Amino acid sequence: MRTAIVNLGGIVSGDLETPTIAGDAILMDGGVIEAVGSVPDSALKACDVVIDADGAIAAPGLIDSHVHITFGDYTPRQRTVGFLESYTHGGITTAITASEVHTPGRPKDREGVKALAVAALKCFEHFRPGGMRVLAGSVILEPGLEEADFAELARKGVKLAKAGFGAFSDPIEYAPYVQMAKRHGMITTMHTGGSSIPGSAGIWAKHVKAADPHVSFHVNGGPVAMPDEDFPVLVDETEIALQVCTAGNLRTTLLVADLLARKGRLDRLLVATDTPTGSGIMPLGMLYTLTHLCALGNMEPEIAIAAATGNNARIYGLNSGILAPRRDADVIILDACAGGSKSDALSAIRNGDIPAVAAVITDGVPRFVGRSRNTPAAINRVRVAESRIMQDFSGSSH
Ligand SMILES: [Zn+2]
C-alpha cells in the first residue's frame, strides 16, 4: 500500500539529534517510509491514499515502553477488553511489554516463566490490535534460571528480560541474572522504586546500579519513587536508560529529566505509561507525560516527543520511532485541540494542553483519519483527500 500525507504544518522527526525536518509531506510504501519533507506530484498520483493534513503536524507513532499486556487485547488488572486498540487513539503505535506479570496464575517455576515469555512473544507476532505493534515476551527473572535457559529463550526469539517480581529475598541478588540475560543478547529491564506488589521489596539505586540493566523501569516510581538522593546515582554513575512513567511520581519525573538535561544526556530519557495497573487504563498517558515534561519542566516539545519515540526505538532496537527513509511507516498527525487557546500542536503542548490525535498510520496503513475517539477534535480538518481503497478511514466504525 502506498500512502502519502501532504500539507503538513511541521514534521517532528523523533530523532534527538535533528528533532525537526523541513518540508510538508511524507511518502510511505510497503510499510516503510520512502520520503520525508517533499513528495513530487508524480509520486502522489501513484498513491492509494493521500491524506491532507491541513496544516497539522506529523510525528512518529508513540512507543509506550511499559505496557502491562497479558494475552489478547485484555487487561486482567482492570478487567477490560480492547485497551490496546484504544491506546492507538492516543497516538501509541507500539506497545512494549513490561513482562506478562499480570497473567492470572502466572507461573514462577523455571519452565513456567520460560513458557509464558515464549507464548506471549509468539501470540503477538500475529496479533496487532488496532494496527498497533506489540513487542511481547519478557522473561520474569526467577531464582533457579540458568545459563542454558537464557540460551534456549534467545534461540526461541525472546528479546526481553525483567527483574523485579522474582522470589528473591534481596533485590541485590538480581545482578547475576540480569548479566546472564545480557550475555544472551536480551534487553534487560528492572523495576525501580517502592514495591508495587505486596511482598516485593523496594528496589533503589544501589540495586539497579549493581544489576546494570539496559533500562531502569519507571525510575520515577511505579507508583512509589525511591529517595531523591538516589536519582543522581543512576544519572551520574551509570549509563542506564531512565524510563519515566505516567502512572508514577510526577515530581521525580521532572527531577530526572532535569538531571539528564543538565548532563546533556536526554538520549537516556524514555517516556512510557506503566499501564494498565492499579492506576487504570490510560490511552492518553504518553501525551500527558510529554506535555508535563514541557509545560512543567520547560522541555521543548520535539525533544519530549523524541523521548517518547526515537529514544525508545534506539534502546529496544526497533525500526520505528523516527521519521526517515526506510524506517517503519508508523506516523501520527497531531494538532491543537478545538476550542483551546493555541493554534498548533507544539504550542498546545508547551501550554500544558494535550494535543489532538488527528490520524494514526501504522505499517503504512491509515488506521483512522480525522478524529481520535479519545482526544478532542483537531482545529484543522485532517482528511482523506484521495483514496483508491474501498474503506472508511474516519474511525467512526470503532
Ligand atoms: Zn509496571
Short mmCIF file of C-alpha atoms and ligand atoms in Angstrom, two decimals, residues 66-68 98-99 101-102 162 165 191 196 217-218 222-223 243 245 247 273-277, ligand 1:
data_model
loop_
_atom_site.label_atom_id
_atom_site.label_comp_id
_atom_site.label_asym_id
_atom_site.label_seq_id
_atom_site.Cartn_x
_atom_site.Cartn_y
_atom_site.Cartn_z
CA HIS A 66 5.94 -0.05 29.69
CA VAL A 67 2.60 -1.71 28.95
CA HIS A 68 1.15 -4.47 31.12
CA ALA A 98 6.59 -4.73 30.95
CA SER A 99 6.62 -8.57 31.25
CA VAL A 101 3.33 -10.34 35.15
CA HIS A 102 -0.43 -9.68 35.27
CA LYS A 162 12.55 -8.28 33.53
CA PHE A 165 8.96 -9.64 40.56
CA HIS A 191 11.65 -2.38 38.40
CA SER A 196 4.10 -2.28 43.52
CA PHE A 217 11.77 0.79 34.65
CA HIS A 218 9.69 3.71 35.96
CA GLY A 222 5.85 2.56 39.85
CA PRO A 223 3.98 4.14 41.51
CA GLN A 243 12.23 5.47 31.95
CA CYS A 245 6.04 6.70 33.53
CA ALA A 247 1.47 6.19 36.46
CA THR A 273 2.88 4.89 30.82
CA ASP A 274 3.20 1.84 33.15
CA THR A 275 -0.41 0.95 32.49
CA PRO A 276 -2.81 -0.84 32.80
CA THR A 277 -2.09 -1.01 36.51
ZN ZN B 1 4.83 -1.78 35.61
#
